[in-house]
PDB file of C-alpha atoms in Angstrom:
ATOM      1  CA  UNK X   1      17.989  37.575 127.580  1.00  0.00           C
ATOM      2  CA  UNK X   2      18.648  39.661 124.612  1.00  0.00           C
ATOM      3  CA  UNK X   3      19.954  38.112 121.338  1.00  0.00           C
ATOM      4  CA  UNK X   4      22.513  40.721 120.908  1.00  0.00           C
ATOM      5  CA  UNK X   5      25.905  41.010 122.694  1.00  0.00           C
ATOM      6  CA  UNK X   6      26.542  44.533 123.091  1.00  0.00           C
ATOM      7  CA  UNK X   7      28.030  47.202 120.505  1.00  0.00           C
ATOM      8  CA  UNK X   8      30.443  45.708 117.846  1.00  0.00           C
ATOM      9  CA  UNK X   9      31.242  49.173 116.174  1.00  0.00           C
ATOM     10  CA  UNK X  10      29.664  52.436 115.251  1.00  0.00           C
ATOM     11  CA  UNK X  11      29.817  53.911 111.995  1.00  0.00           C
ATOM     12  CA  UNK X  12      29.796  57.638 111.413  1.00  0.00           C
ATOM     13  CA  UNK X  13      29.614  59.579 108.113  1.00  0.00           C
ATOM     14  CA  UNK X  14      31.550  62.503 108.493  1.00  0.00           C
ATOM     15  CA  UNK X  15      32.244  65.609 106.506  1.00  0.00           C
ATOM     16  CA  UNK X  16      35.884  65.571 106.684  1.00  0.00           C
ATOM     17  CA  UNK X  17      37.266  62.131 107.452  1.00  0.00           C
ATOM     18  CA  UNK X  18      40.818  63.159 108.110  1.00  0.00           C
ATOM     19  CA  UNK X  19      39.855  66.015 110.570  1.00  0.00           C
ATOM     20  CA  UNK X  20      37.637  63.526 112.588  1.00  0.00           C
ATOM     21  CA  UNK X  21      40.415  60.944 112.506  1.00  0.00           C
ATOM     22  CA  UNK X  22      42.928  63.231 113.915  1.00  0.00           C
ATOM     23  CA  UNK X  23      40.423  64.209 116.859  1.00  0.00           C
ATOM     24  CA  UNK X  24      40.125  60.787 117.802  1.00  0.00           C
ATOM     25  CA  UNK X  25      43.577  59.706 117.407  1.00  0.00           C
ATOM     26  CA  UNK X  26      45.327  62.833 118.701  1.00  0.00           C
ATOM     27  CA  UNK X  27      42.679  64.031 121.165  1.00  0.00           C
ATOM     28  CA  UNK X  28      41.070  61.010 122.584  1.00  0.00           C
ATOM     29  CA  UNK X  29      43.869  58.762 121.989  1.00  0.00           C
ATOM     30  CA  UNK X  30      42.249  56.104 119.697  1.00  0.00           C
ATOM     31  CA  UNK X  31      44.631  53.697 117.463  1.00  0.00           C
ATOM     32  CA  UNK X  32      43.977  53.490 113.933  1.00  0.00           C
ATOM     33  CA  UNK X  33      43.388  49.855 113.240  1.00  0.00           C
ATOM     34  CA  UNK X  34      42.248  49.731 109.733  1.00  0.00           C
ATOM     35  CA  UNK X  35      41.826  51.818 106.519  1.00  0.00           C
ATOM     36  CA  UNK X  36      39.825  51.397 103.230  1.00  0.00           C
ATOM     37  CA  UNK X  37      41.389  54.157 100.909  1.00  0.00           C
ATOM     38  CA  UNK X  38      39.189  53.799  98.027  1.00  0.00           C
ATOM     39  CA  UNK X  39      35.714  54.297 100.110  1.00  0.00           C
ATOM     40  CA  UNK X  40      37.309  56.097 101.998  1.00  0.00           C
ATOM     41  CA  UNK X  41      37.150  54.779 105.663  1.00  0.00           C
ATOM     42  CA  UNK X  42      39.177  54.662 108.806  1.00  0.00           C
ATOM     43  CA  UNK X  43      38.643  51.965 111.497  1.00  0.00           C
ATOM     44  CA  UNK X  44      39.548  53.307 115.026  1.00  0.00           C
ATOM     45  CA  UNK X  45      39.657  51.531 118.462  1.00  0.00           C
ATOM     46  CA  UNK X  46      39.918  52.526 122.206  1.00  0.00           C
ATOM     47  CA  UNK X  47      40.757  49.189 122.796  1.00  0.00           C
ATOM     48  CA  UNK X  48      37.254  48.246 123.580  1.00  0.00           C
ATOM     49  CA  UNK X  49      34.838  49.869 121.052  1.00  0.00           C
ATOM     50  CA  UNK X  50      35.431  49.968 117.347  1.00  0.00           C
ATOM     51  CA  UNK X  51      34.611  53.285 115.464  1.00  0.00           C
ATOM     52  CA  UNK X  52      34.277  53.477 111.814  1.00  0.00           C
ATOM     53  CA  UNK X  53      34.506  56.725 110.007  1.00  0.00           C
ATOM     54  CA  UNK X  54      33.170  57.033 106.599  1.00  0.00           C
ATOM     55  CA  UNK X  55      33.658  60.348 104.219  1.00  0.00           C
ATOM     56  CA  UNK X  56      30.549  61.815 103.205  1.00  0.00           C
ATOM     57  CA  UNK X  57      30.084  62.013  99.310  1.00  0.00           C
ATOM     58  CA  UNK X  58      29.144  65.561  99.126  1.00  0.00           C
ATOM     59  CA  UNK X  59      29.694  67.487 102.460  1.00  0.00           C
ATOM     60  CA  UNK X  60      28.853  70.838 101.366  1.00  0.00           C
ATOM     61  CA  UNK X  61      25.406  69.818 100.511  1.00  0.00           C
ATOM     62  CA  UNK X  62      24.977  67.695 103.674  1.00  0.00           C
ATOM     63  CA  UNK X  63      21.886  68.725 106.109  1.00  0.00           C
ATOM     64  CA  UNK X  64      23.395  68.925 109.740  1.00  0.00           C
ATOM     65  CA  UNK X  65      21.608  66.610 112.104  1.00  0.00           C
ATOM     66  CA  UNK X  66      18.956  68.282 114.437  1.00  0.00           C
ATOM     67  CA  UNK X  67      18.479  65.792 117.642  1.00  0.00           C
ATOM     68  CA  UNK X  68      15.348  67.334 118.061  1.00  0.00           C
ATOM     69  CA  UNK X  69      13.601  67.229 114.605  1.00  0.00           C
ATOM     70  CA  UNK X  70      15.423  64.196 112.523  1.00  0.00           C
ATOM     71  CA  UNK X  71      15.322  60.481 113.190  1.00  0.00           C
ATOM     72  CA  UNK X  72      18.796  58.783 113.666  1.00  0.00           C
ATOM     73  CA  UNK X  73      21.717  59.017 115.922  1.00  0.00           C
ATOM     74  CA  UNK X  74      20.957  61.412 118.792  1.00  0.00           C
ATOM     75  CA  UNK X  75      24.377  60.821 120.227  1.00  0.00           C
ATOM     76  CA  UNK X  76      26.899  58.270 121.204  1.00  0.00           C
ATOM     77  CA  UNK X  77      28.581  57.794 124.433  1.00  0.00           C
ATOM     78  CA  UNK X  78      31.728  56.347 125.705  1.00  0.00           C
ATOM     79  CA  UNK X  79      32.758  55.432 129.303  1.00  0.00           C
ATOM     80  CA  UNK X  80      35.964  56.944 130.835  1.00  0.00           C
ATOM     81  CA  UNK X  81      37.775  55.537 133.877  1.00  0.00           C
ATOM     82  CA  UNK X  82      36.729  58.131 136.550  1.00  0.00           C
ATOM     83  CA  UNK X  83      35.686  61.844 137.180  1.00  0.00           C
ATOM     84  CA  UNK X  84      39.492  62.890 137.040  1.00  0.00           C
ATOM     85  CA  UNK X  85      39.761  61.184 133.546  1.00  0.00           C
ATOM     86  CA  UNK X  86      36.631  62.911 132.422  1.00  0.00           C
ATOM     87  CA  UNK X  87      37.936  66.485 133.664  1.00  0.00           C
ATOM     88  CA  UNK X  88      41.226  65.799 131.898  1.00  0.00           C
ATOM     89  CA  UNK X  89      39.460  65.175 128.696  1.00  0.00           C
ATOM     90  CA  UNK X  90      37.399  68.218 129.348  1.00  0.00           C
ATOM     91  CA  UNK X  91      40.485  70.307 129.391  1.00  0.00           C
ATOM     92  CA  UNK X  92      41.903  68.780 126.172  1.00  0.00           C
ATOM     93  CA  UNK X  93      38.590  69.397 124.467  1.00  0.00           C
ATOM     94  CA  UNK X  94      38.392  73.154 125.346  1.00  0.00           C
ATOM     95  CA  UNK X  95      41.237  73.548 122.884  1.00  0.00           C
ATOM     96  CA  UNK X  96      40.698  70.829 120.223  1.00  0.00           C
ATOM     97  CA  UNK X  97      39.884  72.164 116.752  1.00  0.00           C
ATOM     98  CA  UNK X  98      36.360  71.725 115.774  1.00  0.00           C
ATOM     99  CA  UNK X  99      35.252  70.802 118.946  1.00  0.00           C
ATOM    100  CA  UNK X 100      31.924  72.322 120.580  1.00  0.00           C
ATOM    101  CA  UNK X 101      31.232  71.766 124.097  1.00  0.00           C
ATOM    102  CA  UNK X 102      27.625  71.456 124.865  1.00  0.00           C
ATOM    103  CA  UNK X 103      28.354  71.223 128.558  1.00  0.00           C
ATOM    104  CA  UNK X 104      31.151  70.622 131.069  1.00  0.00           C
ATOM    105  CA  UNK X 105      31.511  67.553 133.304  1.00  0.00           C
ATOM    106  CA  UNK X 106      28.419  67.483 135.499  1.00  0.00           C
ATOM    107  CA  UNK X 107      26.448  65.128 137.819  1.00  0.00           C
ATOM    108  CA  UNK X 108      24.174  62.770 135.654  1.00  0.00           C
ATOM    109  CA  UNK X 109      20.882  62.626 137.045  1.00  0.00           C
ATOM    110  CA  UNK X 110      21.809  63.863 140.419  1.00  0.00           C
ATOM    111  CA  UNK X 111      24.952  61.799 140.508  1.00  0.00           C
ATOM    112  CA  UNK X 112      27.285  60.541 141.546  1.00  0.00           C
ATOM    113  CA  UNK X 113      28.013  59.495 137.761  1.00  0.00           C
ATOM    114  CA  UNK X 114      29.345  62.570 135.873  1.00  0.00           C
ATOM    115  CA  UNK X 115      28.965  62.974 132.310  1.00  0.00           C
ATOM    116  CA  UNK X 116      29.634  65.824 129.582  1.00  0.00           C
ATOM    117  CA  UNK X 117      28.485  66.432 126.182  1.00  0.00           C
ATOM    118  CA  UNK X 118      30.169  67.844 122.943  1.00  0.00           C
ATOM    119  CA  UNK X 119      30.064  67.852 119.341  1.00  0.00           C
ATOM    120  CA  UNK X 120      33.165  66.348 117.593  1.00  0.00           C
ATOM    121  CA  UNK X 121      34.480  67.950 114.419  1.00  0.00           C
ATOM    122  CA  UNK X 122      31.999  67.162 111.753  1.00  0.00           C
ATOM    123  CA  UNK X 123      29.214  68.168 114.248  1.00  0.00           C
ATOM    124  CA  UNK X 124      28.135  64.474 115.445  1.00  0.00           C
ATOM    125  CA  UNK X 125      27.088  64.586 119.535  1.00  0.00           C
ATOM    126  CA  UNK X 126      29.148  62.524 121.723  1.00  0.00           C
ATOM    127  CA  UNK X 127      28.920  61.962 125.437  1.00  0.00           C
ATOM    128  CA  UNK X 128      31.501  60.823 127.977  1.00  0.00           C
ATOM    129  CA  UNK X 129      30.252  59.285 130.952  1.00  0.00           C
ATOM    130  CA  UNK X 130      32.177  58.583 134.224  1.00  0.00           C
ATOM    131  CA  UNK X 131      30.341  56.104 136.349  1.00  0.00           C
ATOM    132  CA  UNK X 132      30.391  56.426 139.937  1.00  0.00           C
ATOM    133  CA  UNK X 133      32.688  53.847 141.765  1.00  0.00           C
TER     134      UNK X 133
END
């Protein structure tokens, strides 16, 4: 048995904290549950997972992450409640500012679970997964 008990939170440093916050609140319907104005940081929740956003100090000089050549976060994934929800989110993401869709909902490993991948505003890769029922 592992000594840890799942994810408590995921912390992301982003180039524009307000744009990324707005994406999670307005597009994915997260709730803002905290803030540290001096850092600055936002704390967001989908009711299950906690996401912390941190403002990069010099975003114009930041080097975008390359998942094939850098060590670090390849992507993060959240579960959604079924394929219809996944497809509804996909439709919202197609028109969301700053979002780059990598691929639309498709079968994961031959199915029946489906998933999709995209970059949130700021360029971090995010996956949504709709497990088979």
